[in-house]
mmCIF file of C-alpha atoms in Angstrom:
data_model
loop_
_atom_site.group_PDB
_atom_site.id
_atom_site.type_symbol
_atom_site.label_atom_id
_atom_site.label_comp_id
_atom_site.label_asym_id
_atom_site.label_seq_id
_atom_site.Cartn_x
_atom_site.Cartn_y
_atom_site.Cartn_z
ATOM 1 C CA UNK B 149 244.838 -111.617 61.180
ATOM 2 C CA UNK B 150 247.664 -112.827 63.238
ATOM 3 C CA UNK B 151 247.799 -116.936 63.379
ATOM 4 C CA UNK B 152 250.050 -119.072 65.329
ATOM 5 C CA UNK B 153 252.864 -119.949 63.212
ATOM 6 C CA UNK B 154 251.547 -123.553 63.469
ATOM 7 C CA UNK B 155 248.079 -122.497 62.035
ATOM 8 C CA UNK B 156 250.442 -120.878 59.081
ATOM 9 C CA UNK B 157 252.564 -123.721 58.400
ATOM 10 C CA UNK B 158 249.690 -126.471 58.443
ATOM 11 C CA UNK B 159 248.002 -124.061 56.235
ATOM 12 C CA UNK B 160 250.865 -123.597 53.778
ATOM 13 C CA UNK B 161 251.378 -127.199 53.267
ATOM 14 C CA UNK B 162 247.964 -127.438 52.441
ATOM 15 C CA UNK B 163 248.054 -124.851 49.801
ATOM 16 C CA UNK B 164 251.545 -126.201 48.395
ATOM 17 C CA UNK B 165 250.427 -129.328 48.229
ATOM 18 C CA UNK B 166 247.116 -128.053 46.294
ATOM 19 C CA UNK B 167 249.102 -126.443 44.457
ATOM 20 C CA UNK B 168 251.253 -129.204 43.453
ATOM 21 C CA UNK B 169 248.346 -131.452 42.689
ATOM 22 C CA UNK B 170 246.864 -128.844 40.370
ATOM 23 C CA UNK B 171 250.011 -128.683 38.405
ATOM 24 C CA UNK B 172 250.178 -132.333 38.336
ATOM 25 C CA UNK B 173 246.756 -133.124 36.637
ATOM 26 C CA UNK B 174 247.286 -130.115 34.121
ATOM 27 C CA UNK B 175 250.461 -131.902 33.028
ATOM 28 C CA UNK B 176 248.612 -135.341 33.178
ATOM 29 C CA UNK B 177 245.558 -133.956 30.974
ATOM 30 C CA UNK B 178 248.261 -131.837 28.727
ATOM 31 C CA UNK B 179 249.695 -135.701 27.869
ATOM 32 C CA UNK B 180 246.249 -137.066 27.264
ATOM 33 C CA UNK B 181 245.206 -134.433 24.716
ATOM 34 C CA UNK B 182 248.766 -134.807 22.634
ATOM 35 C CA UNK B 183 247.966 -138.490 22.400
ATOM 36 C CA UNK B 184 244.559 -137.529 21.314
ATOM 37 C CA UNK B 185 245.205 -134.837 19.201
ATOM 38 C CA UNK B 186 248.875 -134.930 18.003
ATOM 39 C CA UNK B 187 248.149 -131.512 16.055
ATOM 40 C CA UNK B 188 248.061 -129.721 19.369
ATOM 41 C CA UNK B 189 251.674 -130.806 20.492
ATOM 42 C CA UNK B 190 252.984 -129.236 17.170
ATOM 43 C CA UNK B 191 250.939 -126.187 17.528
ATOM 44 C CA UNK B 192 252.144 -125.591 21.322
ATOM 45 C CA UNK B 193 255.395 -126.055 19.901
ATOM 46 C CA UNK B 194 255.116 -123.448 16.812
ATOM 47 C CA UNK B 195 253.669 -120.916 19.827
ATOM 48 C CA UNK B 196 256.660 -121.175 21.897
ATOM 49 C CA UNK B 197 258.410 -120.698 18.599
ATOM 50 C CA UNK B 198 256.849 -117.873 16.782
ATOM 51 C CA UNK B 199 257.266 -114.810 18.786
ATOM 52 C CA UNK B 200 261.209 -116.256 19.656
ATOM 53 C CA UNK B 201 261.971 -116.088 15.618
ATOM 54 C CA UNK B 202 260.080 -112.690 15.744
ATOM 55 C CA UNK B 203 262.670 -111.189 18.217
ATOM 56 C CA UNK B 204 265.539 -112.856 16.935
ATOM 57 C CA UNK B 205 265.175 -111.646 12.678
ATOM 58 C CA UNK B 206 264.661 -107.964 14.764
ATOM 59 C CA UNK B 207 268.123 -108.329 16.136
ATOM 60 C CA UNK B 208 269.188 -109.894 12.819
ATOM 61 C CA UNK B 209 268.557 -106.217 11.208
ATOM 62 C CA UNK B 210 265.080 -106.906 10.048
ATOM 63 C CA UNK B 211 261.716 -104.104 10.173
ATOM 64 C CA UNK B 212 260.733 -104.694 14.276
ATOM 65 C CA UNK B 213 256.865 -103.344 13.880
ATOM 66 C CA UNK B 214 256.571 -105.643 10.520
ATOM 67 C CA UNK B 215 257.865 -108.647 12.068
ATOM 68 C CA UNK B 216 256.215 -108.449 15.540
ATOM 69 C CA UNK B 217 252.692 -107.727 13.932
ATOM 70 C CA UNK B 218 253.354 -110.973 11.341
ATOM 71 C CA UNK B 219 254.442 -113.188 14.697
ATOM 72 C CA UNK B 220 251.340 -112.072 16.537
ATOM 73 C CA UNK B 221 249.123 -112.431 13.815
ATOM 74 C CA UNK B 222 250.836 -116.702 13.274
ATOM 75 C CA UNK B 223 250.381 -116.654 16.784
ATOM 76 C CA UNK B 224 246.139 -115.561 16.872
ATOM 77 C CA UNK B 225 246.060 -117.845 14.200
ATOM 78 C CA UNK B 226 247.310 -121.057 15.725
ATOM 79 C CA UNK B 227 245.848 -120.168 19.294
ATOM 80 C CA UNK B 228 242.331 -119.956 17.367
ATOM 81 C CA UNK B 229 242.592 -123.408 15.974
ATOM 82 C CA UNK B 230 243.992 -125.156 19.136
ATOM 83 C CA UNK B 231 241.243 -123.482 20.710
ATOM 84 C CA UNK B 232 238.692 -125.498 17.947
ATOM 85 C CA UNK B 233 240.389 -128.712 18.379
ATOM 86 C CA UNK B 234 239.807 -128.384 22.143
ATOM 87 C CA UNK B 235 235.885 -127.261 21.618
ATOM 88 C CA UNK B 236 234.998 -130.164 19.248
ATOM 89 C CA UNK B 237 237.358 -132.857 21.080
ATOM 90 C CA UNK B 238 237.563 -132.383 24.895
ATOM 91 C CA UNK B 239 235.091 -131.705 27.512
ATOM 92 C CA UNK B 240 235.060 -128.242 28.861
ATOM 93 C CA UNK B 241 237.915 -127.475 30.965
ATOM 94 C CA UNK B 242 239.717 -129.993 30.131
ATOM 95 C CA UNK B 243 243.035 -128.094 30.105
ATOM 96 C CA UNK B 244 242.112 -125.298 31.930
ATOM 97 C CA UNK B 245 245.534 -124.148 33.202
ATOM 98 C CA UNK B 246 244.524 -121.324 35.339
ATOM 99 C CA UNK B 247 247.030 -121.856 39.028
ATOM 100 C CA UNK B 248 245.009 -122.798 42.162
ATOM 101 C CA UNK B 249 244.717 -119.037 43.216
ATOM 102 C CA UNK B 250 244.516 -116.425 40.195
ATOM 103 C CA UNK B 251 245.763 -113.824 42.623
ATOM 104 C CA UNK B 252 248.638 -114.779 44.507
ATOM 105 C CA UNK B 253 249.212 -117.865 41.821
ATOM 106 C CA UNK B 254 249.608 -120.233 44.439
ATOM 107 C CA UNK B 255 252.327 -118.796 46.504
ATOM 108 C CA UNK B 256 249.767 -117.669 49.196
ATOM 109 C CA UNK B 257 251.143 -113.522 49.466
ATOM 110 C CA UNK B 258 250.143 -110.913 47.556
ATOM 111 C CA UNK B 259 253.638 -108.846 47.932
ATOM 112 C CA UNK B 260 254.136 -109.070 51.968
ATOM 113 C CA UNK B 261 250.595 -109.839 52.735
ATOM 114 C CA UNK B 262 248.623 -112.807 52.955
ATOM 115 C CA UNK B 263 246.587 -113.890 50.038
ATOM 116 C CA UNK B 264 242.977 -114.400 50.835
ATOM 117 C CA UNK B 265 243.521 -118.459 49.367
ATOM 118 C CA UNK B 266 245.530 -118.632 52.416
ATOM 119 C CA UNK B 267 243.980 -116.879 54.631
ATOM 120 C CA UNK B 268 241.207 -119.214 54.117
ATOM 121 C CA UNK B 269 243.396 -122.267 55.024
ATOM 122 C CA UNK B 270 244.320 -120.557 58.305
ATOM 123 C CA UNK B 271 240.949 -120.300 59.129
ATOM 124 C CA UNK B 272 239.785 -123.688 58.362
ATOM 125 C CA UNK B 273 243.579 -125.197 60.176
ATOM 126 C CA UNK B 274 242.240 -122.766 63.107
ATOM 127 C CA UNK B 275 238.216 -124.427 63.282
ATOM 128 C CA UNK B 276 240.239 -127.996 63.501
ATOM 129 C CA UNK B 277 241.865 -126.957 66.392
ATOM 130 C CA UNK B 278 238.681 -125.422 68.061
ATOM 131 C CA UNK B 279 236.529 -128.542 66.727
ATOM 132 C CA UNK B 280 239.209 -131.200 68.033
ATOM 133 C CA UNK B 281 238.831 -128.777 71.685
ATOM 134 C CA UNK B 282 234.828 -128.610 71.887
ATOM 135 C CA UNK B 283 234.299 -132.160 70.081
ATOM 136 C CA UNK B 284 232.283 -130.433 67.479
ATOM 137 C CA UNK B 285 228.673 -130.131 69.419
ATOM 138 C CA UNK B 286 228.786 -126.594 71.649
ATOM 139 C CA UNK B 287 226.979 -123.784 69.760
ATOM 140 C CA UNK B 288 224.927 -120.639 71.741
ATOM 141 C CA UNK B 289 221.537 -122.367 70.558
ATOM 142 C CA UNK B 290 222.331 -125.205 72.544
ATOM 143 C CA UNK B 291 222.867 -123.644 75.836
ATOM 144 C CA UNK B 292 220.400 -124.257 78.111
ATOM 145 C CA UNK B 293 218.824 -121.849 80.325
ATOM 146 C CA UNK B 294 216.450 -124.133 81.837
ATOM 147 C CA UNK B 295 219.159 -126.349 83.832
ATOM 148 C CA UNK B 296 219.845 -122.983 86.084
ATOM 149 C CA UNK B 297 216.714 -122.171 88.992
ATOM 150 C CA UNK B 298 214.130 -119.801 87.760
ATOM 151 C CA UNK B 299 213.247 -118.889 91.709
ATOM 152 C CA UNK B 300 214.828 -116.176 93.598
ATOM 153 C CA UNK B 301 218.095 -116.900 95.506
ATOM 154 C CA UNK B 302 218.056 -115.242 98.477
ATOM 155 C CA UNK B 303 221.868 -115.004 98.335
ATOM 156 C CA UNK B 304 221.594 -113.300 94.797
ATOM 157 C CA UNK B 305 218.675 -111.307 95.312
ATOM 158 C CA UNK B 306 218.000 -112.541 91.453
ATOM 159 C CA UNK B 307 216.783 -115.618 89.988
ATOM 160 C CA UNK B 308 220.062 -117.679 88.555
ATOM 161 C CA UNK B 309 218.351 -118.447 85.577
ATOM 162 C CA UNK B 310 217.851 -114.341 85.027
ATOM 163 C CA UNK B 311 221.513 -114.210 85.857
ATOM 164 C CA UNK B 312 222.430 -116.719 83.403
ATOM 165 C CA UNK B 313 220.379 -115.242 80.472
ATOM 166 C CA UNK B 314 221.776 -111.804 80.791
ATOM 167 C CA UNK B 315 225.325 -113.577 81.004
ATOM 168 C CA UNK B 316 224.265 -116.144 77.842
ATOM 169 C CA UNK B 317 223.382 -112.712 76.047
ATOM 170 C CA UNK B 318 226.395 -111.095 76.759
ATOM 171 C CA UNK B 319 228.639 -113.790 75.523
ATOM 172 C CA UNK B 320 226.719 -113.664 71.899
ATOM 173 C CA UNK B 321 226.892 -110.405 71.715
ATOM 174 C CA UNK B 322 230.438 -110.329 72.681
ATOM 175 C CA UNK B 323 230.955 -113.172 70.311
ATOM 176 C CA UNK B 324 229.088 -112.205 66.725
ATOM 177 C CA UNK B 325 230.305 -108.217 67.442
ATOM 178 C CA UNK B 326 234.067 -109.303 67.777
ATOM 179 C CA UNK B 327 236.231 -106.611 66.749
ATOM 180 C CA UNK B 328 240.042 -105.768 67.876
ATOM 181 C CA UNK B 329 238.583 -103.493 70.501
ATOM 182 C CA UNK B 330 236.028 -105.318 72.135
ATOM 183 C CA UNK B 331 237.971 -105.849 75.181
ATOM 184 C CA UNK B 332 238.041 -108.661 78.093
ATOM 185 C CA UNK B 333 236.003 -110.659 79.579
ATOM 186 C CA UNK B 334 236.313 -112.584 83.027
ATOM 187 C CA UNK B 335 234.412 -115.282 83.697
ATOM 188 C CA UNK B 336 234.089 -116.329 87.452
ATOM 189 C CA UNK B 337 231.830 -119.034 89.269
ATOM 190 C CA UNK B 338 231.994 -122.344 90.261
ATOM 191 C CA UNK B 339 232.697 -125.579 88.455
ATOM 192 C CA UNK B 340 230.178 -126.712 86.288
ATOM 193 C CA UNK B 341 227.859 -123.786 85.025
ATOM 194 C CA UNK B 342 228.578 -123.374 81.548
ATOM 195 C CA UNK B 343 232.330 -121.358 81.723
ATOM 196 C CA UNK B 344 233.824 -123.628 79.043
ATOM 197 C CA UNK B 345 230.986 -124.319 77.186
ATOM 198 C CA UNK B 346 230.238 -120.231 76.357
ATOM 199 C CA UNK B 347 234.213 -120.069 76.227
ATOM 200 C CA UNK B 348 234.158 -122.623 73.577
ATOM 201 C CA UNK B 349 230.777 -120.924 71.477
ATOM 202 C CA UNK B 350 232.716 -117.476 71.649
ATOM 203 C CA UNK B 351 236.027 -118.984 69.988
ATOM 204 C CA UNK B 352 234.322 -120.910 67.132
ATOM 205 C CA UNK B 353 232.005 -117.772 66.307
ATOM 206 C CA UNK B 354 234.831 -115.319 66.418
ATOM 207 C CA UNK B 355 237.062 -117.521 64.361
ATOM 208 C CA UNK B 356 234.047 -117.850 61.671
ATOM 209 C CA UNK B 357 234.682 -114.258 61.267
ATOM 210 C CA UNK B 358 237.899 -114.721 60.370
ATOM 211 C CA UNK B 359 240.161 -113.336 63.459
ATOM 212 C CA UNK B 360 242.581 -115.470 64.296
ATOM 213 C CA UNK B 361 241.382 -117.616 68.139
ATOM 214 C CA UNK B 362 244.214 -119.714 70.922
ATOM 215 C CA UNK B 363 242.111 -121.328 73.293
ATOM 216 C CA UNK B 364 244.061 -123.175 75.926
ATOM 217 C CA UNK B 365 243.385 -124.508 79.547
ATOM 218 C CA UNK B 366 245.534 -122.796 82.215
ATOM 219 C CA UNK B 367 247.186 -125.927 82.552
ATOM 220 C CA UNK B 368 248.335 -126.524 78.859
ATOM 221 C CA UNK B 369 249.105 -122.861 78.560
ATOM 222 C CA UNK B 370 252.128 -122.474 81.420
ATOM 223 C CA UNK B 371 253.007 -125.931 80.251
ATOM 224 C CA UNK B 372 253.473 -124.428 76.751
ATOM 225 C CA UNK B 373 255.028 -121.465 78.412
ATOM 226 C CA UNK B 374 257.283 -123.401 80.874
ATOM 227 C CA UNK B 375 258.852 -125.561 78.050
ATOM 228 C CA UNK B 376 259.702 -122.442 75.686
ATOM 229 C CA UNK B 377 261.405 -120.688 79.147
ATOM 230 C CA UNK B 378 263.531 -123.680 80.492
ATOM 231 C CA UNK B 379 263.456 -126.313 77.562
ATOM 232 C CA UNK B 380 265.223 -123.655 74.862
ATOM 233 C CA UNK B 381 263.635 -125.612 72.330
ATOM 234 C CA UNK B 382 263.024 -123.658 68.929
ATOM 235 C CA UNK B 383 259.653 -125.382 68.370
ATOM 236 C CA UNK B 384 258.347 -124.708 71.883
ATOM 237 C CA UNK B 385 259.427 -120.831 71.776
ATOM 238 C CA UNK B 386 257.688 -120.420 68.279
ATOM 239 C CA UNK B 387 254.642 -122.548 69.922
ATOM 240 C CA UNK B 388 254.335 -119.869 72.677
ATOM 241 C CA UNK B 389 254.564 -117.122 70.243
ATOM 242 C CA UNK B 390 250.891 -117.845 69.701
ATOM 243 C CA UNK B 391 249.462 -116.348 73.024
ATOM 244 C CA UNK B 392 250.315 -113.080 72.141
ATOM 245 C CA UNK B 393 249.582 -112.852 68.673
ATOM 246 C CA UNK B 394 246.220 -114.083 68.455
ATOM 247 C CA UNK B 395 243.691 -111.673 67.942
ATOM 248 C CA UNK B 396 241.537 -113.450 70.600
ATOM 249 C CA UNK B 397 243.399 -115.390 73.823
ATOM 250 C CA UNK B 398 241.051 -117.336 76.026
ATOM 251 C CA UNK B 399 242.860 -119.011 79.253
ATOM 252 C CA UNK B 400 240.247 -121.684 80.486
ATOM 253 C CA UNK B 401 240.214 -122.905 84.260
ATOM 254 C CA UNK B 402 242.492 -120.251 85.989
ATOM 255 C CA UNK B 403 243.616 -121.570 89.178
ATOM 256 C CA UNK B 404 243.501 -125.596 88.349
ATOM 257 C CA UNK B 405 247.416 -125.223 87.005
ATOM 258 C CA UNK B 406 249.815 -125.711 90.066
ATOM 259 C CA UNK B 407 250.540 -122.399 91.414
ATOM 260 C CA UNK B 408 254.242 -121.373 91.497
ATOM 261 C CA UNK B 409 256.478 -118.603 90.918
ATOM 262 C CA UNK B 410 257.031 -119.088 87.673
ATOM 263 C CA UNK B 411 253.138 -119.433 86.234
ATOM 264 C CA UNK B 412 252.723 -115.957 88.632
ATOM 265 C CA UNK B 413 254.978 -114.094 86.742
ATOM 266 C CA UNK B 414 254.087 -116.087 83.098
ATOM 267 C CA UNK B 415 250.387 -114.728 83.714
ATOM 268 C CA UNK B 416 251.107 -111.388 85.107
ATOM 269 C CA UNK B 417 253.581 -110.972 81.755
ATOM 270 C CA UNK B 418 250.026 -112.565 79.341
ATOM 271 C CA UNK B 419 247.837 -110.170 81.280
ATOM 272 C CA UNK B 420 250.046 -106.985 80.927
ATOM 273 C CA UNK B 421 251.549 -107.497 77.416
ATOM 274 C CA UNK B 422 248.007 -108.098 75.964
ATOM 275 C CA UNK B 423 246.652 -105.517 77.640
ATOM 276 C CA UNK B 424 249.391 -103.217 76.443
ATOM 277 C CA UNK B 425 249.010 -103.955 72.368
ATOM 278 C CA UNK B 426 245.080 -103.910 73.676
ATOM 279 C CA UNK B 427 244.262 -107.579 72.511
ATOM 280 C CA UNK B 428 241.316 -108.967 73.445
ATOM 281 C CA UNK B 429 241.108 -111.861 76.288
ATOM 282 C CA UNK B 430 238.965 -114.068 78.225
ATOM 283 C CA UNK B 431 239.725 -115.550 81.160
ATOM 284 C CA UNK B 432 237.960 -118.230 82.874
ATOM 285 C CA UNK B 433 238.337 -119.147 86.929
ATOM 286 C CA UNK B 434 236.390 -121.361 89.582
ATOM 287 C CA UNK B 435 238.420 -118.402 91.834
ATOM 288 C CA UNK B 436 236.629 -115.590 92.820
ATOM 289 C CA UNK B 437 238.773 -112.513 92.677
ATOM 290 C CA UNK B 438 239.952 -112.351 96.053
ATOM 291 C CA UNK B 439 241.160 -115.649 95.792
ATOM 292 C CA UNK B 440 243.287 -114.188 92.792
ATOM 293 C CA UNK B 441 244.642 -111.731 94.618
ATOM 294 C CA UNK B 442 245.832 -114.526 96.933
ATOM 295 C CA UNK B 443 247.058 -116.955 94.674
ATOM 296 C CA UNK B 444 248.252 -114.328 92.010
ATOM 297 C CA UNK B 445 248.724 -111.312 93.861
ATOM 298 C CA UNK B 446 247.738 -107.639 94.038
ATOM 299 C CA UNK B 447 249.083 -106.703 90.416
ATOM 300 C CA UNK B 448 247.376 -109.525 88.931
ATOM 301 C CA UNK B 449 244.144 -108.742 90.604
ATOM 302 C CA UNK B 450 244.237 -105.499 90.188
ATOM 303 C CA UNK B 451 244.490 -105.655 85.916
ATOM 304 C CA UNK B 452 241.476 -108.195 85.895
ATOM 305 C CA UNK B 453 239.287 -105.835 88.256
ATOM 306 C CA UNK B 454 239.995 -103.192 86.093
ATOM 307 C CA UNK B 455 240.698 -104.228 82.698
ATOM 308 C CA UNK B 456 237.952 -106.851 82.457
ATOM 309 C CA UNK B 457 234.869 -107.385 82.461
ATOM 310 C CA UNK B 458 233.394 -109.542 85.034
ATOM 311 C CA UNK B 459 231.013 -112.584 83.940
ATOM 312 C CA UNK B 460 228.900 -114.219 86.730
ATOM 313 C CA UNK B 461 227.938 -117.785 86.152
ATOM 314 C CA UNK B 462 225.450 -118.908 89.020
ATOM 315 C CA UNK B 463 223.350 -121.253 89.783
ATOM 316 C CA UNK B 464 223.925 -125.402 90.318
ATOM 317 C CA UNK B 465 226.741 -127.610 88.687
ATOM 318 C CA UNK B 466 224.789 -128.761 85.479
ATOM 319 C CA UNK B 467 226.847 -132.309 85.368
ATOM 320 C CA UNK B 468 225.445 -133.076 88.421
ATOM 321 C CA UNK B 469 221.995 -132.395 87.292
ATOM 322 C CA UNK B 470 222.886 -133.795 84.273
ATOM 323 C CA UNK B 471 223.532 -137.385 86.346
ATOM 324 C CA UNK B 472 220.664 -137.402 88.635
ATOM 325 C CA UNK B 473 218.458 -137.600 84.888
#
């Protein structure tokens, strides 16, 4: 899974310092037991020793298989009764001095690729970020269908509530199926009618699976953008790496950014390039998508019409209801 390089560094430092901490108490407990049980200091020592005078009487001219097989047999012997001073004196585990990770030992790769330890770090660095977004609280079995009308609008030809429940279903479905080719999704309607909310359910669920989620508002996002063009700051260009490495990118409140050349072309370039390596997106707009085309223009419009799929979100702005009580 492909995490922002801030997602990997947070979640390096965790494991080193993990890592760290679990080499610290072994060495801590390791000078507990020698004060306990000064026999075990000596026989660590004779250990280190044995199979060193072993190799060295070989090169002094001496039988190899003899010597080897009387250094390995002094060595079983003293592991055996270190291993009954530990039973009879120390609680169980006491020096355990297996690493933090018995794959990857710690470092966090496995050869080139990431260790699962690791992995697991990204993903938890990756929920903080979603968590600190959403507050913690949205989740699908909270949405409410009963906020949206369950009578016909004339306008719609459908209930909003039906609308809402096929859209609500969709999003799950989108969500707990996530794979690298599930495509895009574009969410359009007005403010207020659940957009962010379903955004924010999709990008927790999908990161539980363990693919690697950037959720941004339009206006952070061509911030992020602007400041890695213009600023030539290291830290912002690696920040804006993120947008097209993520395995899921979902843009929240197209069209509330300030329109300019610069976010036109920094969205046409998200748009095409992810649709290009075929990474999944989401996009969420208050515009509908001839007010894309206007804002955006043609080429813009023309990949969302026919590279994503459109999400309707009807009915009446729920924060409104919400206030009335």
């Amino acid at each position: 899974m492909a995490y922002s390089a801030e997602v990997v560094r947070k979640a390096r430092l965790r494991l080193a310092q993990a890592k760290d901490d679990r080499e610290r108490e072994n060495r801590e407990h390791l000078e507990q037991a020698y004060q306990v049980a000064p026999r075990l200091k000596e026989i660590d020592r004779q250990l280190r020793m044995t199979m060193a005078k072993a190799a060295q009487a070989v090169f002094a001219g001496g039988d190899a298989q003899e010597l080897m097989a009387a250094a390995r047999e002094e060595n079983q012997e003293l592991q055996r009764e270190r291993q009954w001073i530990l039973d009879t004196t120390f609680e169980e585990g006491f020096l355990d001095e297996t690493p933090i990770c018995q794959v990857c030992g710690g470092s966090g790769y496995v050869g080139s690729s990431m260790c699962e330890c690791l992995q697991e770090l990204c993903r938890q660095e990756q929920r903080k970020q979603l968590t600190f977004l959403s507050a913690g609280r949205e989740s699908f079995e909270q949405f409410r269908l009963d906020y949206y009308p369950s009578q016909v609008d004339p306008r719609l030809g459908i209930a909003p509530r039906a609308v809402m429940e096929k859209t609500m279903k969709t999003c799950r479905k989108y969500a707990y199926s996530f794979n690298l080719k599930s495509g895009n999704l574009l969410f359009s309607g007005n403010t207020g009618l659940g957009k962010t909310f379903l955004s924010v359910c999709i990008a927790r669920t999908v990161s539980d699976l363990g693919y690697s989620v950037v959720y941004e508002s339009a206006v952070h996002a061509f911030s992020c953008l602007e400041r890695a063009r213009f600023e030539a700051s290291g830290e912002d260009r690696i920040a804006a790496t993120k947008y097209n490495a993520c395995d899921l990118l979902i843009i929240d409140d197209l069209g509330t950014e300030i329109a300019g050349q610069f976010v036109t072309s920094a969205l046409y370039s998200l748009v095409n390039d992810r649709l290009l390596e075929n990474k999944p997106t989401i996009i969420s707009t208050n515009l509908t998508v001839d007010e894309i085309s206007s804002r955006y223009g043609p080429q813009i419009s023309s990949r969302l019409r026919g590279s994503y799929r459109r999400v309707a979100f009807v009915g009446e702005d729920i924060r409104l209801l919400k206030n009335r009580g």
